[in-house]
Every structure is written in structure tokens, then in C-alpha cells.
Coordinates of C-alpha atoms and ligand atoms in Angstrom, one line a residue:
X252 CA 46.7 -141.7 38.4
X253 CA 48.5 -143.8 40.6
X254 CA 48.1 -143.0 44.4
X255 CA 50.6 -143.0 47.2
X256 CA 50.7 -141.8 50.4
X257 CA 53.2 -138.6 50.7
X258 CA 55.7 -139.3 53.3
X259 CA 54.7 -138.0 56.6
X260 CA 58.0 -136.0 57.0
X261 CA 57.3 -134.2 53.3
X262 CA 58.8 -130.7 53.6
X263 CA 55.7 -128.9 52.5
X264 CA 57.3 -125.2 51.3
X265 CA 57.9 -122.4 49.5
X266 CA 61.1 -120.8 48.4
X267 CA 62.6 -117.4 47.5
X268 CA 65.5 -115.3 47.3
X269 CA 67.2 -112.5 48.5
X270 CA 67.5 -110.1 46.0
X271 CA 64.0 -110.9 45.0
X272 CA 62.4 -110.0 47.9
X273 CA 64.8 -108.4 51.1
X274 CA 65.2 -104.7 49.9
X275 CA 67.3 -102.9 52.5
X276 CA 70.2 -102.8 50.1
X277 CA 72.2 -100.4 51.6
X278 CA 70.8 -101.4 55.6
X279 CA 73.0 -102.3 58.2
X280 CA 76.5 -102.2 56.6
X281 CA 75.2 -104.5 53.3
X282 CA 77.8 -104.4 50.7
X283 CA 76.8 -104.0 46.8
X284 CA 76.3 -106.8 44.3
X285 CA 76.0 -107.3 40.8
X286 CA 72.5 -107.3 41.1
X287 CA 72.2 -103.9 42.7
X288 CA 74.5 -102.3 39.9
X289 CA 73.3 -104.0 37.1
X290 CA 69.9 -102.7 37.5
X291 CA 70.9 -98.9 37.6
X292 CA 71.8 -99.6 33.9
X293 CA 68.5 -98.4 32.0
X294 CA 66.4 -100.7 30.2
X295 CA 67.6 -103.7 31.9
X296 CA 64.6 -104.2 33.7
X297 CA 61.0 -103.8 33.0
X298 CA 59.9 -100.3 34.2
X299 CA 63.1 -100.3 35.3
X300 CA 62.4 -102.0 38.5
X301 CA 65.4 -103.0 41.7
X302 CA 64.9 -104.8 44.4
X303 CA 65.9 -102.0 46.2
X304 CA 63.3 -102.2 48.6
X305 CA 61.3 -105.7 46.6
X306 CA 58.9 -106.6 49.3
X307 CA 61.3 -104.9 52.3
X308 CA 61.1 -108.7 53.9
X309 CA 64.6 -107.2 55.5
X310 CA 62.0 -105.4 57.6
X311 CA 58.7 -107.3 57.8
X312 CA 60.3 -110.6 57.9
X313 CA 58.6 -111.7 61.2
X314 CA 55.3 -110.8 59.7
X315 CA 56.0 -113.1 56.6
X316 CA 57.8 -116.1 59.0
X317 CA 53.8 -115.7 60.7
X318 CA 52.0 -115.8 57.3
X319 CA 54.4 -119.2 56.8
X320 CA 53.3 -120.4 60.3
X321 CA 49.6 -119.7 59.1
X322 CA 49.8 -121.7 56.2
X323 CA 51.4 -124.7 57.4
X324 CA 55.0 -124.7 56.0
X325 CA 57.1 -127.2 56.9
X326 CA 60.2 -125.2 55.4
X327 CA 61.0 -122.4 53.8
X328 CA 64.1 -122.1 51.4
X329 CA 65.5 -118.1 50.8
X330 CA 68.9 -117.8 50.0
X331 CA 71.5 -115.7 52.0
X332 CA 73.2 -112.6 50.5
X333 CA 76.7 -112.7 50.4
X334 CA 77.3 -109.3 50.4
X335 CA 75.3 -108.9 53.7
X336 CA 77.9 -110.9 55.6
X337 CA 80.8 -109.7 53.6
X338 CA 80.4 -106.4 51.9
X339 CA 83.4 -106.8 50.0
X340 CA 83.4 -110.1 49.5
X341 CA 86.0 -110.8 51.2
X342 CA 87.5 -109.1 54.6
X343 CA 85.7 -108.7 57.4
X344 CA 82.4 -109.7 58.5
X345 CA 79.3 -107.8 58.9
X346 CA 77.8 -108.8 62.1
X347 CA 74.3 -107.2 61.2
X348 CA 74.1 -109.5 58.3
X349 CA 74.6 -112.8 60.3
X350 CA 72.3 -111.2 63.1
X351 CA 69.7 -110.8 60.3
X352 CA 70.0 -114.2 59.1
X353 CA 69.8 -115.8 62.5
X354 CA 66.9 -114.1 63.7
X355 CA 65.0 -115.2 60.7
X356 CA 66.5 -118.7 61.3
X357 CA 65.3 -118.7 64.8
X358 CA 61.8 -117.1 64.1
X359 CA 61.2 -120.4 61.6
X360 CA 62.1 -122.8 64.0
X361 CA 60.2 -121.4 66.4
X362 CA 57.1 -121.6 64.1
X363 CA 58.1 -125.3 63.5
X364 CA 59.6 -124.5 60.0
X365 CA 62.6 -126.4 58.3
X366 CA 64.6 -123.6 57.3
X367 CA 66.6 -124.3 53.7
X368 CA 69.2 -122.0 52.7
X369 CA 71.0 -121.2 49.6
X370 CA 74.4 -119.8 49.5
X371 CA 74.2 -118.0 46.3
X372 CA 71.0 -117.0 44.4
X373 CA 72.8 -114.9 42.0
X374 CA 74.0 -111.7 43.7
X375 CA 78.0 -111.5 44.4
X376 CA 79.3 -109.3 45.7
X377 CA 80.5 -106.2 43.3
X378 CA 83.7 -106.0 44.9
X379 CA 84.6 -109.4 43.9
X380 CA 83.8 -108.7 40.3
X381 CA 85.6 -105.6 39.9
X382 CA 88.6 -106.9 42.0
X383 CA 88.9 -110.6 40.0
X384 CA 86.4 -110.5 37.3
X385 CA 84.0 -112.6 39.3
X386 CA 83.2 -116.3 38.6
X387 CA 86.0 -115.7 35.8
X388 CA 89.1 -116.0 38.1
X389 CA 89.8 -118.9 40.2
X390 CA 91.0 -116.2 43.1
X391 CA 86.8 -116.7 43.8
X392 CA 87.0 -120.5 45.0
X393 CA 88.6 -119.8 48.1
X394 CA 86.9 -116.7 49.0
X395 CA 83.3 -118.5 48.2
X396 CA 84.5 -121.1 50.5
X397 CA 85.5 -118.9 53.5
X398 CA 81.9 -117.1 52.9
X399 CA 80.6 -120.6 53.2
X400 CA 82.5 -121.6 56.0
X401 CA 81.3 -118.1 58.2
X402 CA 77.8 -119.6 57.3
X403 CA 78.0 -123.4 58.7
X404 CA 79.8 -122.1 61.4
X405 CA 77.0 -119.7 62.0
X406 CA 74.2 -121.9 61.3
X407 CA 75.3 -125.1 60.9
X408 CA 73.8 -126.7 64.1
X409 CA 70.5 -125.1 63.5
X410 CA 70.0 -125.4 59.4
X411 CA 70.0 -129.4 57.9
X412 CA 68.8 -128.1 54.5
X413 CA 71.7 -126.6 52.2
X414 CA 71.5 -125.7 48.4
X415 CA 75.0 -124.4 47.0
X416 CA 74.2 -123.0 43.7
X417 CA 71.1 -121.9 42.3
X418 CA 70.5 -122.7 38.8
X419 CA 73.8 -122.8 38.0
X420 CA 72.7 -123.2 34.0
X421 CA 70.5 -120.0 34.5
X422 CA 73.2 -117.6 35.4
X423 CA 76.1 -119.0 33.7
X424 CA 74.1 -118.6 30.3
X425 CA 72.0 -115.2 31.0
X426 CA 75.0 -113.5 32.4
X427 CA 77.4 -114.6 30.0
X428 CA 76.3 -115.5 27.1
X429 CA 72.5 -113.7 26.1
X430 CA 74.2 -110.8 28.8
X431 CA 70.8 -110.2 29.8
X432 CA 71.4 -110.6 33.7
X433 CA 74.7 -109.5 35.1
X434 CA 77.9 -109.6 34.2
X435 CA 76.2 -108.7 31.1
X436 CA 79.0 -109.9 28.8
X437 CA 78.2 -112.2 25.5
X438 CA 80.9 -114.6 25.0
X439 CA 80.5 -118.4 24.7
X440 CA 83.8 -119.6 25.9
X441 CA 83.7 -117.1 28.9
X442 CA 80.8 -118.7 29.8
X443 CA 82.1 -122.5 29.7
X444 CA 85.0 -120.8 31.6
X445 CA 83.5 -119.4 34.5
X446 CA 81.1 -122.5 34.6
X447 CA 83.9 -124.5 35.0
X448 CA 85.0 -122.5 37.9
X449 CA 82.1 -122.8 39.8
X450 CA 81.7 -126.1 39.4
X451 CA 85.0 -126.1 40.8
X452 CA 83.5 -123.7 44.0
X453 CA 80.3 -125.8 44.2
X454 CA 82.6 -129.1 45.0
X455 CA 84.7 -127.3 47.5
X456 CA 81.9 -126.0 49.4
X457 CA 80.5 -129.4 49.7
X458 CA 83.7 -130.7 50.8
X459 CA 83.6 -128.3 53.3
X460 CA 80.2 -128.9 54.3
X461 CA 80.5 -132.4 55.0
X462 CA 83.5 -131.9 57.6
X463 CA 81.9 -128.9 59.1
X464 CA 78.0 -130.1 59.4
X465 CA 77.9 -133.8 58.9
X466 CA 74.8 -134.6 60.1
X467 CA 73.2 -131.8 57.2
X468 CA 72.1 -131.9 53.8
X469 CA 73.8 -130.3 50.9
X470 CA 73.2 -130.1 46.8
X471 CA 72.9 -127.5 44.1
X472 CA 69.5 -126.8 42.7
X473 CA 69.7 -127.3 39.1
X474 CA 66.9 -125.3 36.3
X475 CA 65.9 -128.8 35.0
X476 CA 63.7 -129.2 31.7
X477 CA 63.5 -132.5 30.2
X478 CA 63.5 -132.7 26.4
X479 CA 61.4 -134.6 24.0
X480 CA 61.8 -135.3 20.4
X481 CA 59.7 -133.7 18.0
X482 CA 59.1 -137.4 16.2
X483 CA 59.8 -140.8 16.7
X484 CA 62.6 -140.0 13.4
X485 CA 65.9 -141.4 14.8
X486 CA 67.3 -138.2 14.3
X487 CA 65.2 -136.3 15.9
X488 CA 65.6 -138.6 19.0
X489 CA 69.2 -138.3 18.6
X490 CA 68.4 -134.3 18.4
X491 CA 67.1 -135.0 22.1
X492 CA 69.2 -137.0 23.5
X493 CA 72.2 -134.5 22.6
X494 CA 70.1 -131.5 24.1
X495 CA 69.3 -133.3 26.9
X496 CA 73.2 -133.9 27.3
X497 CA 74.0 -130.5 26.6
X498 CA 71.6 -128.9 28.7
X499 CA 71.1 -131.2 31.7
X500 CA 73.9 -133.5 32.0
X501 CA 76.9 -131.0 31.3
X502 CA 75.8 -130.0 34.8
X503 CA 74.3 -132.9 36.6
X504 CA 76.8 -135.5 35.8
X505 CA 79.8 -133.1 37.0
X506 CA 77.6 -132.4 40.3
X507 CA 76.8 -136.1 41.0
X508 CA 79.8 -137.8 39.1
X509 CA 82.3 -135.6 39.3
X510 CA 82.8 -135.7 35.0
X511 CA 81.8 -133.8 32.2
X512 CA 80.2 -135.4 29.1
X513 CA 82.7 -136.5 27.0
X514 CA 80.4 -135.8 23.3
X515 CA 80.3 -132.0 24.8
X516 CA 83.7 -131.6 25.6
X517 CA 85.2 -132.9 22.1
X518 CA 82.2 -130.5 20.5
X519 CA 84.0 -127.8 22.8
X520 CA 87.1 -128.3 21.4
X521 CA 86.0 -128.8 17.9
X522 CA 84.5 -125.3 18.1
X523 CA 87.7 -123.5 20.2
X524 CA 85.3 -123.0 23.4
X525 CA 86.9 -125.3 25.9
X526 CA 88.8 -124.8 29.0
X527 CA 91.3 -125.8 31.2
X528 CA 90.5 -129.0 33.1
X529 CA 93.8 -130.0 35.6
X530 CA 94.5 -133.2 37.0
X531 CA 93.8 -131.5 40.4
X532 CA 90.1 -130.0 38.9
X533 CA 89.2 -133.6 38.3
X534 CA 90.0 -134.8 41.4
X535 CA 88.3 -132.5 43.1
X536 CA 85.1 -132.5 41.1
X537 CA 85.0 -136.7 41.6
X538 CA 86.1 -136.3 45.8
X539 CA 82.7 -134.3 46.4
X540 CA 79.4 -135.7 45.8
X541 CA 75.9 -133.6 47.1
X542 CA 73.2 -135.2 49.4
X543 CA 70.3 -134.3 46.9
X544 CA 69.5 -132.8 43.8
X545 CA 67.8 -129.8 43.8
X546 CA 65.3 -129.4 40.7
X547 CA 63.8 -126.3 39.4
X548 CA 61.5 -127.5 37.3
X549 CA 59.5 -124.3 35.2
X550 CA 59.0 -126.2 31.9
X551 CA 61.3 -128.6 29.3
X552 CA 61.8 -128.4 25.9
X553 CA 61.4 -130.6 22.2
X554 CA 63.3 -130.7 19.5
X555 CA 64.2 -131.9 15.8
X556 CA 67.5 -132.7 14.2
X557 CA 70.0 -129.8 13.2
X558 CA 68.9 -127.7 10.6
X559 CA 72.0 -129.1 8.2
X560 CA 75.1 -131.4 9.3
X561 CA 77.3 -128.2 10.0
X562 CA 81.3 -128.9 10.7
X563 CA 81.8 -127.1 13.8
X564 CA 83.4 -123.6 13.6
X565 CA 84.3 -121.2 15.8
X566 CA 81.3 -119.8 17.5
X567 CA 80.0 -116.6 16.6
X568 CA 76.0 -114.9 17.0
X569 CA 73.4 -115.9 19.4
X570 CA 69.9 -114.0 19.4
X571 CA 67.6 -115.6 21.0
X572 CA 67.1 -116.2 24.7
X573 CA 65.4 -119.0 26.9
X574 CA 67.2 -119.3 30.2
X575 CA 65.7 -122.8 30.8
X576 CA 67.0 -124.2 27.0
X577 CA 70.0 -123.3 25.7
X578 CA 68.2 -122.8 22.6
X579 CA 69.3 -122.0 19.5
X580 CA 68.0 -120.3 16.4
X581 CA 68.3 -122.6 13.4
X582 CA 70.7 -120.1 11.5
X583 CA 73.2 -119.2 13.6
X584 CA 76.6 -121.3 14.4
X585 CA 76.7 -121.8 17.9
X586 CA 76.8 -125.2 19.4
X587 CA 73.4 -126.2 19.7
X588 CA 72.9 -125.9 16.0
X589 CA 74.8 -129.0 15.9
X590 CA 73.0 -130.8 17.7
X591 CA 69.2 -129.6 17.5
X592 CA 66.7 -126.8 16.9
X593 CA 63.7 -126.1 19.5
X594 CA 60.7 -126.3 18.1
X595 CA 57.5 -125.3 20.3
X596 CA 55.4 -128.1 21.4
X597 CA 51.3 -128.2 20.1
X598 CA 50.5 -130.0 22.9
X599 CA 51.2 -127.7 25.7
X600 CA 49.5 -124.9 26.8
X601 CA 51.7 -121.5 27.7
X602 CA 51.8 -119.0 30.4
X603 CA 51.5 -115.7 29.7
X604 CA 55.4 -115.2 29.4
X605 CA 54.9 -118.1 26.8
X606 CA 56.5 -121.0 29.3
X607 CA 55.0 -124.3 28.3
X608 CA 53.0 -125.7 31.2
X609 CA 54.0 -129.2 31.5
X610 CA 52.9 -131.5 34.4
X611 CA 53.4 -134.7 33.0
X612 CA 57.1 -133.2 32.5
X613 CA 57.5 -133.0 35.6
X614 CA 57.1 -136.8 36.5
X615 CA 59.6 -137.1 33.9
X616 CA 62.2 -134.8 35.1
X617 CA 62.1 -136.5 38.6
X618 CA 62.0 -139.7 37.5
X619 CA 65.1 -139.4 34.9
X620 CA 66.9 -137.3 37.4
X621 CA 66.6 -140.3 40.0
X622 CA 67.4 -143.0 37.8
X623 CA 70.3 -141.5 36.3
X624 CA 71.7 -140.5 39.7
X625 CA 70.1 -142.4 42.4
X626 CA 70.1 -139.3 44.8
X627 CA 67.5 -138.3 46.8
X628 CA 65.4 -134.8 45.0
X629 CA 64.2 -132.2 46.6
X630 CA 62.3 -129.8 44.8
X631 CA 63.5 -126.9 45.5
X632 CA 61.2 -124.1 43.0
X633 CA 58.1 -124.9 40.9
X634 CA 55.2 -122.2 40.5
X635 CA 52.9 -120.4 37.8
X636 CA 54.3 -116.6 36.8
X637 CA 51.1 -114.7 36.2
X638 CA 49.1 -111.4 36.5
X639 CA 46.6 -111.8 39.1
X640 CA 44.3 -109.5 40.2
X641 CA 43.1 -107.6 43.4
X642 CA 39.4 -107.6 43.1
X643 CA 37.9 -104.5 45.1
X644 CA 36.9 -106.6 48.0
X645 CA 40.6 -107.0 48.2
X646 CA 40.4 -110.8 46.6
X647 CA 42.8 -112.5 44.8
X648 CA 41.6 -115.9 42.8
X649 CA 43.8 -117.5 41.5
X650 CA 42.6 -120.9 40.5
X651 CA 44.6 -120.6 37.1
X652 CA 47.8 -121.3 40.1
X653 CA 45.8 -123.8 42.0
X654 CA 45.0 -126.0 38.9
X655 CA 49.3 -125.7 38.0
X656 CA 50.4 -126.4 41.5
X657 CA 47.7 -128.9 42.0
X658 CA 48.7 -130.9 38.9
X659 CA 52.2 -130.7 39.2
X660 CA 51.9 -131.9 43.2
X661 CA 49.8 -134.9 41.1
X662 CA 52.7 -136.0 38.9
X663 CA 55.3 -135.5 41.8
X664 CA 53.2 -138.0 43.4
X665 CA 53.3 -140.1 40.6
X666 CA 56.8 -140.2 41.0
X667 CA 57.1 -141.2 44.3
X668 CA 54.9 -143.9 43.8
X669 CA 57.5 -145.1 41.0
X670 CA 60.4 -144.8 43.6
X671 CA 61.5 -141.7 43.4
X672 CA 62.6 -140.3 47.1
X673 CA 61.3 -136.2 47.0
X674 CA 62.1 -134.5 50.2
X675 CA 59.8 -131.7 49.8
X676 CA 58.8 -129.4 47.5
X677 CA 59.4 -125.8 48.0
X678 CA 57.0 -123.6 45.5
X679 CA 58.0 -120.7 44.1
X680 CA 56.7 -118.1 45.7
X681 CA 55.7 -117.6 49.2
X682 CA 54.8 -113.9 49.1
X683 CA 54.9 -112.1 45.8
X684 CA 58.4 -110.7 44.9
X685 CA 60.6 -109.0 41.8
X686 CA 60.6 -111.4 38.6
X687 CA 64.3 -110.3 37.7
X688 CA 64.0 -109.0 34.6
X689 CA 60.0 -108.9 34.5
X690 CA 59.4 -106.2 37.6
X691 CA 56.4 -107.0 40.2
X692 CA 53.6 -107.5 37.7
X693 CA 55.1 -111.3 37.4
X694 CA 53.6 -112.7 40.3
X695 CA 53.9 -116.3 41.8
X696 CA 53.0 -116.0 45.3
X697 CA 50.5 -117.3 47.3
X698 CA 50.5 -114.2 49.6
X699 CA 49.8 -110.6 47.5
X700 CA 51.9 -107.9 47.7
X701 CA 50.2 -104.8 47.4
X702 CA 53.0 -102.8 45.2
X703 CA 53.3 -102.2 41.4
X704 CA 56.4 -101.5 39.3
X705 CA 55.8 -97.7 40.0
X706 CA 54.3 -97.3 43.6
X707 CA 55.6 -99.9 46.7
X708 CA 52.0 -98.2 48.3
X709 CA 51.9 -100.0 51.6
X710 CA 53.5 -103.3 50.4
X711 CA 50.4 -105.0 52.1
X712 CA 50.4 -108.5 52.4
X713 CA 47.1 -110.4 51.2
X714 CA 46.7 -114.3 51.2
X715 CA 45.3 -115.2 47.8
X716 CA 43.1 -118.0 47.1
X717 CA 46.0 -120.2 46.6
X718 CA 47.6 -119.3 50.1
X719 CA 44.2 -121.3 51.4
X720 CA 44.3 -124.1 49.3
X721 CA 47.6 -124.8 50.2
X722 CA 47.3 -124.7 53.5
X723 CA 44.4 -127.6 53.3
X724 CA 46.8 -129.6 50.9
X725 CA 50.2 -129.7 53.7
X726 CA 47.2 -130.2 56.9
X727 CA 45.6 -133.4 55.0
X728 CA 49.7 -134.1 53.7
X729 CA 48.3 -134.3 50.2
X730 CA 45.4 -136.1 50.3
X731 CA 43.0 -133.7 49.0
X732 CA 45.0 -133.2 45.4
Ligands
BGP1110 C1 64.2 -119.2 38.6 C2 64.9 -118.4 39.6 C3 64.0 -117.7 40.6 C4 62.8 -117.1 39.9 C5 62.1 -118.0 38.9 C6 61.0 -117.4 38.1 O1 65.0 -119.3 37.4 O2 65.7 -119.3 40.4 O3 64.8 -116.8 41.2 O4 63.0 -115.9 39.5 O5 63.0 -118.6 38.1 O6 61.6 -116.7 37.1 P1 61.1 -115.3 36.6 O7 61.1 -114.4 37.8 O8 62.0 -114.8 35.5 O9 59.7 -115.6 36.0

């Protein structure tokens, strides 16, 4: 392993997000979102779990801000709820949800912590759904950018660290195609439509951005997995090279280039799934350009050539879900089984939820991500989903977490030392929170929460093993990986 200093100004964090962890879903004049409804629909969730009151952060937040303090953070990234500054949406602003936010800013720069906020992790606003059919109508680019511009006006001279859009890919394909996260609708061209539309909304709240808050920082944080071929076949390299177009660069190259992939587009058409692109959309998608890439990195994906040279048709069943790959099943006639099939990887090891666990992936996501786009990264989620265990001394070790953080922190090293420029590296979690779909069994913190699926008990907090570890890692800036 090569070795290279980390940068002394490394943002050593951890990230969230608000549904996941605030509770106090009805507190202080917060309007409804997706989220909150969507879960009241039984069987959504495991145990039917809400983050009605998650980890009640809302409430404990200075306690959490001290735990950050304790372990060294040099930033934290949550995401803001939109429906806690504008409970409609839209109209008039809800001054408890501003005064919420800028006490927790304040209480993180007090402590010495970058704070790094995301505009939208996921939960819009009800109102806006039922009144416009959400990310669907165009009616939501102007309305996400007056949201946005309450926020830099706000927080602008106290927050450098912006992410627009969390995993984009994630929500566009779970809540509109698989309809396994809100809007819970299955219906390919939908999807690609209301994509479109917030690509659209992600460029115009740069725009915005860089007049409002030019000396800050601003980029989506994209669910990145890098694909591999199954074998050296030229077909199956071809496989990946398409996947890794149609996953990965049908988001990144309309973020940092302001186009789509021309190969996906003319597929699009081919199968009756594209949408309108103006003269005025392309313009605006090539006038805004983000500071960094944010990169989710969980795990990537390998594949082998399409099951049989299919002429596209219209697009029709989709069974199986992965929200990382757009993966396909090998019989069914959607888009991917044009170009690929996934195949699981003997190599890698799996979590419990049957992620691969792929370091050495990592490196490789960085590193293509920087030399396709010369941007700087920031890491903006990375962390190991799995069911830890309070031992009756009220102990929680979890080296399983230390050995994935420790050798992912190795290959993001490794890129660095081949150029690549990482701000920080935010892990997901800081304290334990709701896994969307998977309730509070899911856990990827390195501070225990004392709650289950059926009883929030006390909602304790209790630094785990890795909460100590990580704290020796940001004091020695990475010396002791
Ligand atoms: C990302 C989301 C996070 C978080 C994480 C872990 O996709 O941005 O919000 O949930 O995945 O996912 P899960 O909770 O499903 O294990």
C-alpha cells in the first residue's frame, strides 16, 4: 500500500439525514413529507418502523453536536428538511424550522465542526406532491429554488459545505420505478421524466448558489458503484462499460458536463422512454457546473453480456431491486437487458443485507470519478450496515466496522496518493439511526442508540468501539490506519 500523508485540512466526519434521525415530525409547525405518509402505508417498512421520533436528534441534538466534539469531527453533514422551513412547500416560512437549523449550525461551529448540509435527502414536502405531482411537474424547479435561496440566505455566511441532491439515482429508481420508497409508483418513463427535472432543479440551485455564496462549496452526492466485467470476453467488457454508462454517467456527466450520454438517450428512444429535452434545458444544464462530487460509495457491481441481442421494445416488468445497480433480471425487457446482466462477484465478501464489501472499489470509484471529471471528491457517505450487539456491560464491539472503515480509509488513501483531491470523508453514521426501509436493527453508527423497532426505551446514547477508534484515527490525521 502506497502511503501518503492525508491533508491536514481533511474533513474527518460523519453524515446523516433528517428523516433518519430528527423525529419531532409534527414539532414546531413541521409540515408533512412523503416520507411521513408513505410509511403509514403497512408493510412498507420493516416492523413497520417511522422516523417519527428516529433518534428524537430534534431534541437531544446538543447532546449529539457534544458526542461529535468528543470524537474529533471535523464536520458533520445532515441534511435540512424542507418541510420544516416550508410546511407546504411553498408559502410562508416556518421560523422554528430555520431557528432549529441555526442552532445546530452554531453549536457545530462552536465545537470546531465544519457543518455540510444537504438540501434534500429524500423527504419533500407532501403538499408539493399532491399539489404538482412532485419531481413530475416542472412547477417544482422554481419552488426548490426559492427553498434553496431561504437557506443560503439563512446560512450562507456560516455553512461552505453544500450537497444539492442526495443520491439522485437512489430515489429516482426506488421511488419510481421498484416503488419501493415514495412516490411508490412503477413506471420507467416517469422515472426518466422526473429525473430529468431534477437535474433540471439541481443546476438551478447551483446557479443560485454561486451568486448568492461565492466563496462556498456546492455538488450533488451521487450513490456511486463502479462496475467490473465478469471476464476479460470483449463482450463482457462492453457489458460494463454500458452499465457503467447507464448507471454512473447518465447522472455524472449531466452534473459535471451539462449532457446526457448520447448511447442512453437513442436506447431511450428506441424503447419509447425518453423525455423532453428543450434548447433552454440544455443550456441550463451546461451554464451550471458543481464545486465537488459527492460519492456515496456502499458497494459496485459486475457484469456479463445481455442474455440474447434483444431489439429494444417498449419496456414492460421489473422484479428485482438493488438501489445501488439498476439491475436487471436476465428475462425481463427493460433497458438493462440490453446492455448487461449482474452477476454476483466470488470474490467479495457480503454484509449481512448481502452488499458486496469492496475496498479496493473504492480506490476505483475515486479514481475514475476524478479522471473523468477532474473535480475535486468529497466523500460524502461510506459505512458498514450491521446488527451489533449491546453486551450486558453495556459494550458494543464492533471490529467487523473497524476492519470496513479502516480498509476503505486505506484505499481512499491510495487515491490520494494517485492524485485524487478528497476533501473529507463523512461516514455513514454518526449515531445509529432508521435504515429506511430496514427499521433500527440496521445499524451504522459509531454512537449506539439504545431503541429497537418496537420500544424507543430511553434512546440512550453509547459510544461503540468504533466511536474510539475513530477518534484515534482524525487525532493522528490517519496515521494509525
Ligand atoms: C444511502 C442513503 C442513506 C442511508 C444509506 C444506507 O443510500 O443516502 O440515507 O440510508 O444509504 O442505506 P440503508 O439504510 O438502506 O442500509
Amino acid at each position: 500500500m502506497m502511503t501518503q500523508q492525508f491533508p491536514e485540512d481533511f474533513l474527518w466526519g460523519a453524515a446523516s439525514a433528517a428523516y433518519q434521525i430528527e423525529g419531532a415530525a409534527t414539532t414546531d409547525g413541521k409540515g408533512p413529507s412523503i416520507w411521513d405518509t408513505f410509511v403509514q402505508q403497512p408493510g412498507k417498512t420493516k416492523n413497520g418502523t417511522t422516523g417519527e421520533l428516529a433518534v428524537d436528534h430534534y431534541h437531544r441534538f446538543h447532546e449529539d453536536v457534544a458526542l461529535m466534539a468528543q470524537a474529533g469531527l471535523k464536520a458533520y453533514r445532515f441534511s435540512i428538511a424542507w418541510s420544516r422551513i416550508l410546511p407546504d412547500g411553498e408559502g410562508v416560512v416556518n421560523q422554528a424550522g430555520i431557528q432549529f437549523y441555526s442552532d445546530l449550525i452554531d453549536d457545530l461551529l462552536q465545537h470546531g465542526i465544519q457543518p455540510v448540509v444537504t438540501l434534500y435527502h429524500w423527504d419533500l414536502p407532501q403538499a408539493l406532491q399532491d399539489r404538482y405531482n412532485g419531481w413530475e411537474s416542472r412547477a417544482l424547479i422554481p419552488l426548490f429554488e426559492r427553498y434553496c435561496h431561504i437557506l443560503f440566505e439563512a446560512f450562507g455566511d456560516r455553512v461552505t459545505y453544500w450537497v444539492t441532491f442526495n443520491e439522485q439515482n437512489v430515489f429516482t429508481s426506488l421511488g419510481y420505478r421498484w416503488a419501493s420508497h415514495p412516490p411508490n409508483v412503477s413506471n420507467v418513463k416517469r422515472m426518466y421524466a422526473a429525473n430529468h427535472v431534477i437535474n433540471l432543479a439541481n443546476a438551478t440551485a447551483i446557479n443560485l448558489f454561486h451568486k448568492l455564496v461565492p466563496n462556498g462549496s456546492i455538488g450533488p452526492s451521487f450513490g456511486y458503484g463502479y462496475v467490473a466485467p465478469e471476464s476479460a470476453h470483449p463482450l463482457d467488457i462492453l457489458a460494463a462499460h454500458d452499465a457503467n454508462q447507464l448507471n454512473n454517467d447518465w447522472w455524472l456527466d449531466v452534473y459535471c458536463r451539462g449532457q446526457y450520454p448520447q448511447k442512453i438517450l437513442t436506447l431511450l428512444q428506441q424503447l419509447n422512454l425518453a423525455f423532453d429535452i428543450t434548447d433552454a434545458d440544455q443550456a441550463l444544464l451546461k451554464s451550471a457546473k458543481p464545486d465537488f462530487i459527492g460519492i456515496n460509495y456502499y458497494h459496485g457491481g459486475t457484469v456479463k453480456r445481455p442474455a440474447v441481442n434483444q431489439q429494444p421494445t417498449a419496456d414492460k416488468s421489473f422484479t428485482k431491486i438493488d438501489p445501488y445497480l439498476m439491475a436487471a433480471d436476465t428475462q425481463d425487457d427493460s433497458l438493462e437487458s440490453h446492455l448487461f446482466q449482474s452477476v454476483s462477484n466470488p470474490y467479495l465478501e457480503k454484509t449481512e443485507w448481502g452488499w458486496e464489501i469492496d475496498p479496493i472499489g473504492f480506490q476505483i470509484a475515486l479514481r475514475t470519478v476524478y479522471e473523468r471529471y477532474q473535480l475535486p471528491i468529497f466523500v460524502t457517505e461510506n459505512g458498514l450496515g450491521a446488527f451489533d450487539t449491546l453486551t450486558a456491560d453495556r459494550q458494543i464491539n464492533d471490529d467487523y466496522r473497524i476492519n470496513y472503515l479502516n480498509d476503505h480509509l486505506l484505499q481512499l488513501q491510495a487515491a490520494i496518493a494517485a492524485g485524487v483531491p478528497v476533501i473529507g470523508y463523512c461516514a455513514w453514521s454518526f449515531t445509529d439511526l432508521l435504515s429506511w426501509l430496514n427499521g433500527y436493527s440496521k445499524r451504522y453508527g459509531f454512537v449506539y442508540i439504545d431503541r429497537d423497532d418496537h420500544d424507543a426505551k430511553q434512546l440512550t446514547r453509547i459510544p461503540k468501539k468504533s466511536f474510539y477508534w475513530y477518534q484515534n484515527v482524525i487525532q493522528n490525521n490517519g496515521e494509525s490506519l
